[in-house]
Coordinates of C-alpha atoms in Angstrom, one line a residue:
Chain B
X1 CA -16.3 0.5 18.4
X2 CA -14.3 0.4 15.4
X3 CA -11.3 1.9 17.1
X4 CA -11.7 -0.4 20.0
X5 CA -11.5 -3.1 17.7
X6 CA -8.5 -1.7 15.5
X7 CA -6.8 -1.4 18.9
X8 CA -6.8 -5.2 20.7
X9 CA -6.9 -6.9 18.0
X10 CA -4.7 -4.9 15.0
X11 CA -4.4 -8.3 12.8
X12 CA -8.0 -9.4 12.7
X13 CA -9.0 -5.7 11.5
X14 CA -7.0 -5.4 9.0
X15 CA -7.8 -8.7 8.0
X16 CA -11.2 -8.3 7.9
X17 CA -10.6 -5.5 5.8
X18 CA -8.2 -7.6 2.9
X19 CA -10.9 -10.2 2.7
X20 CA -13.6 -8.0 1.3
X21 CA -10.1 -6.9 -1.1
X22 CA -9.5 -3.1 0.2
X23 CA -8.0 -1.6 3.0
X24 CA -8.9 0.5 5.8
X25 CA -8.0 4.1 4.2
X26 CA -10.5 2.8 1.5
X27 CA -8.1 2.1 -1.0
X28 CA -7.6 -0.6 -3.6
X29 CA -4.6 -3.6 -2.9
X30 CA -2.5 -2.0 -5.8
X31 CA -3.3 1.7 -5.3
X32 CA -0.7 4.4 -4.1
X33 CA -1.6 7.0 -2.0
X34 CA -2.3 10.9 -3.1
X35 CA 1.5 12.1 -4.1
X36 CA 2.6 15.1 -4.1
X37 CA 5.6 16.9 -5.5
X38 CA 7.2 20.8 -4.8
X39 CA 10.5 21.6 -6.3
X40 CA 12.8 24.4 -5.8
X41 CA 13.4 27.3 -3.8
X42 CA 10.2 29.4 -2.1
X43 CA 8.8 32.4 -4.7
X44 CA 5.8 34.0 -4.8
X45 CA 4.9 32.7 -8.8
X46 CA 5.7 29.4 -7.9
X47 CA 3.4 26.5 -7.5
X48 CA 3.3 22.8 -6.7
X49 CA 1.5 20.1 -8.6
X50 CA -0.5 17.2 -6.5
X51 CA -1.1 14.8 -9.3
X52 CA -3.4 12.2 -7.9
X53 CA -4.1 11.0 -11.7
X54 CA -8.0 10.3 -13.0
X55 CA -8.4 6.2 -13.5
X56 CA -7.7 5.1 -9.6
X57 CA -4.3 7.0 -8.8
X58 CA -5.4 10.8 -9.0
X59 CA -5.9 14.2 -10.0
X60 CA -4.5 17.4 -10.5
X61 CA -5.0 19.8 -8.1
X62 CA -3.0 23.4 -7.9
X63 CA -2.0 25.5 -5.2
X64 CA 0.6 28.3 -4.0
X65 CA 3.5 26.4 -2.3
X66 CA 5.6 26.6 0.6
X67 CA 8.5 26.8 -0.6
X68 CA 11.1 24.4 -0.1
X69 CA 14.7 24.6 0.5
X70 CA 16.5 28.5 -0.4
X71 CA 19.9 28.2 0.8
X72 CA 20.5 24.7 -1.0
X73 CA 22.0 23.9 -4.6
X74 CA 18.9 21.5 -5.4
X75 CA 15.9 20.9 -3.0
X76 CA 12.3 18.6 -3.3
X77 CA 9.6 18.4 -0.7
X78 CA 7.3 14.9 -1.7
X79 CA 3.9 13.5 0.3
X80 CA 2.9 10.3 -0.3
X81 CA -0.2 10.8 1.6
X82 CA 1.1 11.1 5.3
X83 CA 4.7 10.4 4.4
X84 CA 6.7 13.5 3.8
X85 CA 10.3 13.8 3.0
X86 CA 12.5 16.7 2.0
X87 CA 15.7 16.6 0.3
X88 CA 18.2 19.1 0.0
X89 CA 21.1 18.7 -2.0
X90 CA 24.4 20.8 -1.3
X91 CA 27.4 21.0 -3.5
X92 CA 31.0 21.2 -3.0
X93 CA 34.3 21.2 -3.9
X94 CA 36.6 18.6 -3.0
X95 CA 39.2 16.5 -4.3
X96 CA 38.6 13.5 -6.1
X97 CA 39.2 10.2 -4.6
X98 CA 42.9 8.4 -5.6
X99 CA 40.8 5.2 -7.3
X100 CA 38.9 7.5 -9.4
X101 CA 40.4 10.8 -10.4
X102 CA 37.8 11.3 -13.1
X103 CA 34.9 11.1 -11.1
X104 CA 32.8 12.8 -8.6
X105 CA 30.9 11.8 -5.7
X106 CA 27.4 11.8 -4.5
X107 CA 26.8 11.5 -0.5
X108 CA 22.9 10.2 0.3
X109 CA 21.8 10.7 4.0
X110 CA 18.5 9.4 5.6
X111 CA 17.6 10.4 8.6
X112 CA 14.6 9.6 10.6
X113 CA 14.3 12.2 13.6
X114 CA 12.3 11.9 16.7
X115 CA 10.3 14.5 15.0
X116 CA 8.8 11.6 12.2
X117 CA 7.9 8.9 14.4
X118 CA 7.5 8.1 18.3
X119 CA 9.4 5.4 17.1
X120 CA 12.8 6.9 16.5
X121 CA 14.8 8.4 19.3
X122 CA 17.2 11.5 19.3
X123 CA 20.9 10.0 19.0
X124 CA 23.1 8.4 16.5
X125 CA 21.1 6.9 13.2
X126 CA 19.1 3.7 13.9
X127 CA 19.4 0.9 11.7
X128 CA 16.3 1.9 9.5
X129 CA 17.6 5.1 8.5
X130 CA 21.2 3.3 7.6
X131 CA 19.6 0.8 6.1
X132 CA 18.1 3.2 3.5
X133 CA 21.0 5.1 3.4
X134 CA 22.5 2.0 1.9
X135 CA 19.8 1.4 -0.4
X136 CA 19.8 5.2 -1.4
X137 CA 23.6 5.2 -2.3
X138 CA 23.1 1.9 -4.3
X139 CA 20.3 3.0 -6.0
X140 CA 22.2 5.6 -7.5
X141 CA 25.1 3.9 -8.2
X142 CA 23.4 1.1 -10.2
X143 CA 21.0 3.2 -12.3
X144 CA 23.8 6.0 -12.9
X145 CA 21.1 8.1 -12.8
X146 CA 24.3 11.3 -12.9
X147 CA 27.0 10.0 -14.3
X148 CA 30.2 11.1 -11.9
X149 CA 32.1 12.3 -14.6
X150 CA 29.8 14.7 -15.5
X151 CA 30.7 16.0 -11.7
X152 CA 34.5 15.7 -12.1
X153 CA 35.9 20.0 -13.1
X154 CA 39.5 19.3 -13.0
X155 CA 40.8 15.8 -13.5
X156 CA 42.6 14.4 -10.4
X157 CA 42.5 17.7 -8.7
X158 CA 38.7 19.0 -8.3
X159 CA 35.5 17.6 -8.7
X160 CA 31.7 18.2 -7.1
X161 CA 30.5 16.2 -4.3
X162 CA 26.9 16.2 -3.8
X163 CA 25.6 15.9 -0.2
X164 CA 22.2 14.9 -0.7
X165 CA 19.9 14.7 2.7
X166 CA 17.1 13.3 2.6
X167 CA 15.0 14.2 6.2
X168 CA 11.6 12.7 7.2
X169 CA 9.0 14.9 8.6
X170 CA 6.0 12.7 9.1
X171 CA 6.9 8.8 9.0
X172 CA 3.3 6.6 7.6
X173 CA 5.2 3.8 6.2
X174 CA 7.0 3.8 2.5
X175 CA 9.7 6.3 3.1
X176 CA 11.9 4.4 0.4
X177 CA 9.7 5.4 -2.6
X178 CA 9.2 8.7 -1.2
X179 CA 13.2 9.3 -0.8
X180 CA 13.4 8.0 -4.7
X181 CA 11.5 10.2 -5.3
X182 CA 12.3 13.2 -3.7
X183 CA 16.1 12.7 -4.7
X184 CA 15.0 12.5 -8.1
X185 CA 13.2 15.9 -8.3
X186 CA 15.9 17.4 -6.3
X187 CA 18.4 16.4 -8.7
X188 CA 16.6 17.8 -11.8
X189 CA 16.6 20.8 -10.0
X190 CA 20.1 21.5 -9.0
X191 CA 22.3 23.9 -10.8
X192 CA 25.4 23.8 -10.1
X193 CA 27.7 26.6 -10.2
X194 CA 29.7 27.4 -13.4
X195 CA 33.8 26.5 -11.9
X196 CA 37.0 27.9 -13.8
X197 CA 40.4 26.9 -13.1
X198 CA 42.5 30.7 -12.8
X199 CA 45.6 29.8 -14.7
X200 CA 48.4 31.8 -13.1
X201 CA 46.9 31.0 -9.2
X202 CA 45.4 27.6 -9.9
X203 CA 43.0 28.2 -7.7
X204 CA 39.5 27.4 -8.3
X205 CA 37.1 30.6 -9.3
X206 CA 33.5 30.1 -8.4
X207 CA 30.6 32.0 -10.6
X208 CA 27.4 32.1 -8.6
X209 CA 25.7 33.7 -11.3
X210 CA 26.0 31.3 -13.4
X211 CA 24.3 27.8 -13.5
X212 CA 24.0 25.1 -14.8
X213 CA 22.1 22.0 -14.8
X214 CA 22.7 18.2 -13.9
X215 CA 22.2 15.7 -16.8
X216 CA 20.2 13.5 -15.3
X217 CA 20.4 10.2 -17.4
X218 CA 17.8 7.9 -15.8
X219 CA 13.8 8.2 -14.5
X220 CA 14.2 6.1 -11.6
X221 CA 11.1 5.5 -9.8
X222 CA 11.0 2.7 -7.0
X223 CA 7.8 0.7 -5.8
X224 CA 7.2 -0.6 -2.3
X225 CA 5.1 -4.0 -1.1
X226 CA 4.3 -5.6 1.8
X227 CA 3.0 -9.4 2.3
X228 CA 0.6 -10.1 4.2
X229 CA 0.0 -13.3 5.7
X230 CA 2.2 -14.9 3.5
X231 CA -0.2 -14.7 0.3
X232 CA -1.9 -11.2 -0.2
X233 CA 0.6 -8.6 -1.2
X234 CA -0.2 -4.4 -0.8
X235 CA 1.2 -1.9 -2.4
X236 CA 2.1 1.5 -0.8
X237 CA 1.5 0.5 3.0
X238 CA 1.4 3.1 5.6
X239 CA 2.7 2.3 9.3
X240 CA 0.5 -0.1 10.5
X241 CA 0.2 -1.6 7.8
X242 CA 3.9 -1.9 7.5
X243 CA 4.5 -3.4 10.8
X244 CA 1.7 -6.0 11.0
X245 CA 3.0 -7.8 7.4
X246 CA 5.8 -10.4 7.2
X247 CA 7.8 -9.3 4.4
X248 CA 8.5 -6.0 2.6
X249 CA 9.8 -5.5 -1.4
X250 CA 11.0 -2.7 -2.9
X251 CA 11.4 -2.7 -6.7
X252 CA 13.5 0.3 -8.4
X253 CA 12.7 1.0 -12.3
X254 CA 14.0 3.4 -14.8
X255 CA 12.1 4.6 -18.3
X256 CA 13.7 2.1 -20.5
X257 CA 11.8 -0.8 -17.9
X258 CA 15.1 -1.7 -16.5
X259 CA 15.5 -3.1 -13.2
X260 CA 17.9 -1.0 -10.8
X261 CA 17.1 -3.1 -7.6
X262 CA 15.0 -5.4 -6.6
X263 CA 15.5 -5.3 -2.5
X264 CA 13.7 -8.1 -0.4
X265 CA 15.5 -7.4 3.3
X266 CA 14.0 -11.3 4.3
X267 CA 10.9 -12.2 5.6
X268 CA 8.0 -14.2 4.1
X269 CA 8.9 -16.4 0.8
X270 CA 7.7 -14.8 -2.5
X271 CA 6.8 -16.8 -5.6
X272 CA 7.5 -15.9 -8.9
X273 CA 4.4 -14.6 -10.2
X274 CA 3.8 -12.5 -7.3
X275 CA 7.5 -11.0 -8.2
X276 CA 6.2 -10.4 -12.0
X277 CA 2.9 -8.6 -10.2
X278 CA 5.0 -6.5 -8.1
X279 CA 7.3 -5.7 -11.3
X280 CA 4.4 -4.9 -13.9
X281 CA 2.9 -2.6 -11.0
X282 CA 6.2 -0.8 -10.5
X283 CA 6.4 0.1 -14.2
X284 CA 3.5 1.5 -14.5
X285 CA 4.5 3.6 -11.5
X286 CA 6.9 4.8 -12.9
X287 CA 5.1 6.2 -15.8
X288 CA 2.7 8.1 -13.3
X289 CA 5.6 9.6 -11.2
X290 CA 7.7 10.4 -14.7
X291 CA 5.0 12.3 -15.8
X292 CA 4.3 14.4 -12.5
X293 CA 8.3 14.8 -11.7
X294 CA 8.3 16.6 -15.5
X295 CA 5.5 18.5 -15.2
X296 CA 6.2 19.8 -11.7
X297 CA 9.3 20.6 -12.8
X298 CA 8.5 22.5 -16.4
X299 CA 6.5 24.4 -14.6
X300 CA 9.0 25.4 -12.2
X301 CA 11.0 26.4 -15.1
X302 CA 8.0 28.5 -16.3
X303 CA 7.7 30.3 -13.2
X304 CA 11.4 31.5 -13.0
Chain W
X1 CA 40.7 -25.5 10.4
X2 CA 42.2 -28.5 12.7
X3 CA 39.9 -31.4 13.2
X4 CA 39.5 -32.2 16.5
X5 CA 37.4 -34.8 18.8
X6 CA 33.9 -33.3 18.0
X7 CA 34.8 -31.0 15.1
X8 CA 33.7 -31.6 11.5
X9 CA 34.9 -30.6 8.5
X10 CA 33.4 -31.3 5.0
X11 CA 34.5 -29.6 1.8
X12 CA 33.4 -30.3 -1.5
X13 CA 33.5 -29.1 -5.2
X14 CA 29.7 -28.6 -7.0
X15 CA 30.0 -28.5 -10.4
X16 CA 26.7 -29.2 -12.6
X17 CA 27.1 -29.7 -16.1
X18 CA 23.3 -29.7 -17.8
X19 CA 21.4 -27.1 -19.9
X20 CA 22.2 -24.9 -16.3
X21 CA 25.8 -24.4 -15.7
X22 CA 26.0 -24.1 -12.0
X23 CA 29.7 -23.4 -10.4
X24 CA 30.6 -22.9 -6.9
X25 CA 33.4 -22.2 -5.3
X26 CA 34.9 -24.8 -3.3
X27 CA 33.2 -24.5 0.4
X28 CA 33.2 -25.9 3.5
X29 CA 32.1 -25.5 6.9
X30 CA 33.2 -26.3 10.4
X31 CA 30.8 -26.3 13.5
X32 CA 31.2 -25.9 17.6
X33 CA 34.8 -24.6 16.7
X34 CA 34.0 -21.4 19.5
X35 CA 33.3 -22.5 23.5
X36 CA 31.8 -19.6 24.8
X37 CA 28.7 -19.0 22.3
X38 CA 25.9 -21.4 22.4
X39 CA 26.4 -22.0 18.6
X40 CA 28.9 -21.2 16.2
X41 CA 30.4 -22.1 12.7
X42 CA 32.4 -20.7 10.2
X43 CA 32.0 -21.3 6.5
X44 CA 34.4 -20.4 3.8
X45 CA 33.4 -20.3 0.2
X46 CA 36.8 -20.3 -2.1
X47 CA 38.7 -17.4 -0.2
X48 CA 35.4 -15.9 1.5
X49 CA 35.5 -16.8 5.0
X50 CA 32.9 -15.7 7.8
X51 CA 32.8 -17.2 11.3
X52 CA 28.6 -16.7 12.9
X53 CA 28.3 -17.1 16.6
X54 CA 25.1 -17.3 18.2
X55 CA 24.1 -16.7 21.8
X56 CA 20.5 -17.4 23.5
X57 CA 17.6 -17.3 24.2
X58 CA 18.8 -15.3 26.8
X59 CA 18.0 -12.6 28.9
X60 CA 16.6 -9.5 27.0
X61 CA 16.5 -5.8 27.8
X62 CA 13.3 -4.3 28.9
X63 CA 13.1 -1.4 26.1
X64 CA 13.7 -4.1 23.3
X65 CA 11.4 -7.2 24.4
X66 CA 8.5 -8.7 22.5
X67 CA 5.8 -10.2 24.7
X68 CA 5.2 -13.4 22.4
X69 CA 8.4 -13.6 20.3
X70 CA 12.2 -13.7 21.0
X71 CA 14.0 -11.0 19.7
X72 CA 16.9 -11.2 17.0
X73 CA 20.0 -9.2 17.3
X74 CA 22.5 -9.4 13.9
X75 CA 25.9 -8.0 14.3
X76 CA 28.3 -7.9 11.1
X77 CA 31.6 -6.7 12.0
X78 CA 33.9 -6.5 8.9
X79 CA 37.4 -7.4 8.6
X80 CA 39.0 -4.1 9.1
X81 CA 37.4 -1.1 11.1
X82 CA 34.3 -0.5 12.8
X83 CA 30.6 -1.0 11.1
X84 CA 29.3 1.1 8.9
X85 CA 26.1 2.1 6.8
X86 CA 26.9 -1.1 4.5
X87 CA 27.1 -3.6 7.6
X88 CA 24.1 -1.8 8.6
X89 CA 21.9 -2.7 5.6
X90 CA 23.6 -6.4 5.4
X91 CA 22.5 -6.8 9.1
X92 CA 18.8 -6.1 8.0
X93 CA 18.7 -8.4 5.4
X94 CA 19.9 -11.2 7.8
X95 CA 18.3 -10.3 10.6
X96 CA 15.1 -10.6 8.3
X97 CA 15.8 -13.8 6.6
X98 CA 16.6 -15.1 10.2
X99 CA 13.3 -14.3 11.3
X100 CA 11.7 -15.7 8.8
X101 CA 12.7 -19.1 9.2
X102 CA 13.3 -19.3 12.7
X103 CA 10.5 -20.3 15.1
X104 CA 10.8 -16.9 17.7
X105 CA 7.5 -18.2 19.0
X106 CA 8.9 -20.3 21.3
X107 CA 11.2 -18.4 23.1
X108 CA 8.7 -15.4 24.1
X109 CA 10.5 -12.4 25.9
X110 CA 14.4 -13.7 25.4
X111 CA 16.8 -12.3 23.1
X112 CA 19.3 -14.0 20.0
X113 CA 22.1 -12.5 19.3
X114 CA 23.8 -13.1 15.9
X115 CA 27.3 -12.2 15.2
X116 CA 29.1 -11.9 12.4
X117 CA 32.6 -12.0 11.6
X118 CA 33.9 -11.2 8.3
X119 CA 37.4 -13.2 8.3
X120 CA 38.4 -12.5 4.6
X121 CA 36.5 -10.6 1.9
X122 CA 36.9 -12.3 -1.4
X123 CA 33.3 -11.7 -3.1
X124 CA 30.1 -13.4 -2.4
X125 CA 30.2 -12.2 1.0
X126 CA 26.4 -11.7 2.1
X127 CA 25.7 -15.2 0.6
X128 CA 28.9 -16.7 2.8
X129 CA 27.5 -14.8 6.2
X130 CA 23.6 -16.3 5.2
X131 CA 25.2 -19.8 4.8
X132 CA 27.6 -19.2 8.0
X133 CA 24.0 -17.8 10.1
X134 CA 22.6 -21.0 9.1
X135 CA 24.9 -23.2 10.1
X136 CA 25.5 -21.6 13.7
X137 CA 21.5 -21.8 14.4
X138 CA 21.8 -25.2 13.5
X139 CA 24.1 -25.5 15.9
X140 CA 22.6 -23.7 18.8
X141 CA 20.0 -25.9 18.5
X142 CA 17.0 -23.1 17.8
X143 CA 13.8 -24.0 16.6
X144 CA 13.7 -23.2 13.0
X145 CA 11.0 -24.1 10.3
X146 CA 13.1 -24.1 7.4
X147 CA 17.1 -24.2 6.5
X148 CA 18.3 -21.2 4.2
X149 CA 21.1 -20.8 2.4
X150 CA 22.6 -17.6 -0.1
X151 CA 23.5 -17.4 -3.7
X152 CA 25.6 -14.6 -5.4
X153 CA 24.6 -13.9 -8.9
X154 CA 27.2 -12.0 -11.3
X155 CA 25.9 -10.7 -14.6
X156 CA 28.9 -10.1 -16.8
X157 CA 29.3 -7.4 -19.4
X158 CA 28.4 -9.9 -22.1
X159 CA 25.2 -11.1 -20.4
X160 CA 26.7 -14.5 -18.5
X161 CA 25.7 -15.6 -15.3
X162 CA 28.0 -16.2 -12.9
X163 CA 27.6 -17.9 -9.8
X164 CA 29.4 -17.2 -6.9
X165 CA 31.8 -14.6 -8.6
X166 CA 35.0 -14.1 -6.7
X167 CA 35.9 -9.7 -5.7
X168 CA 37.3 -9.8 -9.1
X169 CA 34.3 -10.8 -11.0
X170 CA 32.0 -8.5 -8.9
X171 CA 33.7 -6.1 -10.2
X172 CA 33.9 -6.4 -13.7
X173 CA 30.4 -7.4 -13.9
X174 CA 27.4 -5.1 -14.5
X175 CA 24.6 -6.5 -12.2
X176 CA 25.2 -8.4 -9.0
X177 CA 22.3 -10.2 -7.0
X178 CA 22.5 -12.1 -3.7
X179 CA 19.8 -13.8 -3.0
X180 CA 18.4 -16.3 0.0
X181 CA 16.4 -19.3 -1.0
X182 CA 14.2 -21.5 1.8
X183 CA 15.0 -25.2 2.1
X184 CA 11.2 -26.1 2.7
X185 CA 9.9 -24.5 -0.9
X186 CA 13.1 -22.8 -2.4
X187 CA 11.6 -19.8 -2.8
X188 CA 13.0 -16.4 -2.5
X189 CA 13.2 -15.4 1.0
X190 CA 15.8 -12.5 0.3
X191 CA 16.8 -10.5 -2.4
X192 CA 19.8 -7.8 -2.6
X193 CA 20.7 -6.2 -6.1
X194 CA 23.3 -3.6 -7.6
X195 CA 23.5 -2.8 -10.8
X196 CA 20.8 -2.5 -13.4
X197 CA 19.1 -5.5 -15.3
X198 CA 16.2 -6.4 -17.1
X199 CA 13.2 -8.8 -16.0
X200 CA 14.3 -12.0 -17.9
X201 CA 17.8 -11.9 -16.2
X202 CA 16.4 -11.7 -13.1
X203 CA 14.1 -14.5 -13.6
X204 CA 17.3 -16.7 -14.9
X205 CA 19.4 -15.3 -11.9
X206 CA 16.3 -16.7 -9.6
X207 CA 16.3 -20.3 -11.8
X208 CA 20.3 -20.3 -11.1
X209 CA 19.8 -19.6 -7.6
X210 CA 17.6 -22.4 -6.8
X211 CA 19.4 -25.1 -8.8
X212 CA 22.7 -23.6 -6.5
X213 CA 20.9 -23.7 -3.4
X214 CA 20.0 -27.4 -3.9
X215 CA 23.6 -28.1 -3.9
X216 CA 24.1 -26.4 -0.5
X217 CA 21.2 -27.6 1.1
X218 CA 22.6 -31.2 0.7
X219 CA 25.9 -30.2 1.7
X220 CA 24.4 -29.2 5.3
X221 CA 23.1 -32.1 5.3
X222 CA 26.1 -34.3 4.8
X223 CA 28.2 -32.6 7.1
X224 CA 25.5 -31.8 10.1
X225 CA 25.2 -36.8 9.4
X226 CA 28.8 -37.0 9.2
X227 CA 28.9 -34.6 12.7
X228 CA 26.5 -37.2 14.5
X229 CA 27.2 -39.6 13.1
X230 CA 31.2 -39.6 13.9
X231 CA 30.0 -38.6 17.6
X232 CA 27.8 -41.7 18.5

């Protein structure tokens, strides 16, 4: 009856839901969904962390993996309860651009396939997935969460270049704070190659063996919201929920409680102190997600 | 821009002096300037120029109509070269701000069309194609419940606001905020940020915005009376 209900008239149920202040997955207005983290490459000893923390967020729950990416530099597999995204990040070697010599580059690529959503079809990127390309790649250019000097080997002649891909597998709404995330762990665990110039050749020699790691400078964490009806504002929505509310915000923090975006792509008005509740909410996200990205990844480190 | 028989233009210089220093670039704005869209206008903000041109309600494709709204198309085609990811994410952030405020209730099952034109490039660009969207929906004559207009924000190295920055500024500054404020309650209907901030700048970015945005709003209105007024 319930279904038949959730079907003709979407609005009204989820209406009916935000009045008695929950939602129809049973949880609170401000609560994120179940996330889960798995770094690296697939091994036998290694093991991913669900942290769904005690007070109203989660618990910790340990299992073998699957792994995730083997024949990439860096990879991250997140769920944020339906919403899974994996990121894989390749390094290369290319030449610096001519208005930066010094500096490498880091490529972010979104991309929504038929496979995530009945909503996507197979062809060139819609404007969703381009849309948080955009916001990906200024994401990290505002925080300088790697600085691209760090990526630059030889000035003016060779530096990295970072293709990071970020792919949906299952879309339930929120794929912006999963991608954060999953870029995030991905990037703490790429090693990149150890690069020497050869003197007499000048040509670039290449040491698989040895690695090492990025210095990643800032904890990003980003935060998603939708309004509702112009007045009640949800935090972490899935699909539905997505497309029945009139505006969306996404706010982007680092450790220090520094703003790196604050994107609000139109819709609905938003007052003030709803923007201050949205901001509080995001930094204490971000202390939850800090502390799963580290401990997922030291006991990565553990493992190898 | 030549004047003609029912062409207006109307530029002036805001400059508020008060405990909120607010300065904009010279703008101005000229409407009906294109004969085959249903609306259009062009606005130019110091050396910023975008021309909007808007066409419908009109006939929609099957695979993209909405059974009780219209549905909004935004097309931003730069300067130079085709569209890319950026254009992509500017054209969300219009397309969203346009939906907000017009009344797509009315025109059930027909399609708008919003294009773009980036003429010249010289910062403050997403604000200058807002105010340009505005103006051409005025003039198309669609429903709307509320007028919009967009403010850049520049946050300097040493921690100064600046208000529509030129490409030069943008550039030099650490943070950069664009953001769209309603007419009805100015209230932030859109917001797009680089750079990193803290909490109280964005709150004084916000203030500076809506003191800005009452400027605009009461340029629109001078030059939409002067229009009909000069036409009657």
């Amino acid at each position: 009856m319930a279904a038949g209900f959730k079907t003709a008239e979407p609005l009204e149920y989820h209406r009916s839901f935000l009045k008695e202040n929950c939602r129809p997955d049973g949880r609170e207005l401000t609560e994120f969904r179940t996330t889960t983290l798995n770094i690296g490459e697939t091994s036998p000893q290694c093991v991913s962390v669900c942290e769904v923390s005690v007070t109203y967020i989660g618990f910790f729950i340990l299992f073998p993996c699957l792994g995730s990416i083997s024949t990439a530099d860096g990879s991250a597999l997140v769920k944020l309860g339906n919403t899974t995204i994996i990121c894989g990040i390749k390094a290369e070697l290319a030449n610096p651009t001519v208005e930066a010599p010094g500096k490498g580059y880091i490529v972010p690529n979104v991309d929504l396939p038929p496979l995530c959503s009945s909503r996507f079809r197979p062809g060139p990127p819609g404007e969703e997935a381009q849309a948080a390309s955009q916001f990906i790649a200024d994401v990290i250019e505002s925080s300088e969460v790697i600085k691209t000097e760090d990526l630059s080997i030889d000035r003016g002649k060779l530096c990295w270049v970072l293709y990071c891909d970020l792919m949906c597998l299952d879309y339930d709404g929120n794929i912006l704070d999963a991608c954060v995330i999953a870029l995030l762990a991905a990037l703490k665990n790429t090693r990149l190659p150890e690069v020497t110039i050869n003197k007499e050749t000048s040509a670039p020699e290449v040491n698989l063996e040895k690695r090492r790691e990025l210095q990643i400078h800032k904890h990003l964490v980003s935060a998603s919201f939708c309004i509702f009806d112009d007045s009640i504002l949800i935090a972490d929505p899935t699909a539905e929920e997505e497309t029945l509310s009139t505006a969306h915000l996404t706010v982007v923090t680092d450790e220090d409680d520094r703003l790196c975006s604050v994107h609000k792509p139109g819709g609905t008005s938003l007052s003030g102190e709803r923007l201050q509740e949205c901001i509080s909410r995001a930094t204490t996200r971000q202390r939850e997600i800090q502390k799963l990205i580290d401990k997922v990844a030291h006991s990565v480190k553990k493992a190898q | 821009m030549t004047p003609s028989a029912c062409d207006k233009s109307a530029f002036s210089t805001m400059e508020v002096c008060g405990s909120l220093t607010v300065s904009l670039r010279e703008f101005g704005c000229e409407q009906s300037l294109l004969s085959r869209p249903d609306g259009s206008a062009s606005f130019v903000q110091g050396d910023t120029s975008v021309m909007a041109g808007v066409y419908g309600p009109a006939e929609v494709k099957v695979s993209k109509e909405i059974y009780d709204r219209a549905t909004l198309e935004v097309l931003v085609q730069p300067k130079v070269g085709l569209p890319s990811v950026r254009e992509r994410s500017q054209e969300q952030c219009v397309r969203e701000t346009c939906e907000a405020s017009l009344l797509l209730t009315l025109h059930p099952r027909s399609s708008l069309t919003l294009i773009l034109q980036v003429l010249h490039d010289d910062g403050s660009l997403l604000s200058c194609c807002l105010n340009a969207a505005c103006m051409a929906l005025m003039d198309a004559g669609l429903p709307m419940s509320c007028l919009f207009c967009g403010v850049t924000c520049a946050i300097s190295t040493d921690g100064q606001i600046i208000t529509d920055p030129t490409a030069a500024q943008e550039k030099e500054s650490r943070a950069l905020m664009t953001f769209a404020i309603d007419s009805a309650k100015h209230s932030v209907l859109m917001s797009s940020t680089k750079g990193s901030f803290s909490v109280h700048e964005l709150q004084q970015c916000i203030a500076v915005s809506q003191k800005a945005s009452e400027k605009i709003f009461q340029f629109y209105r001078d030059s939409v009376k002067r229009r009909y007024s000069k036409s009657r």
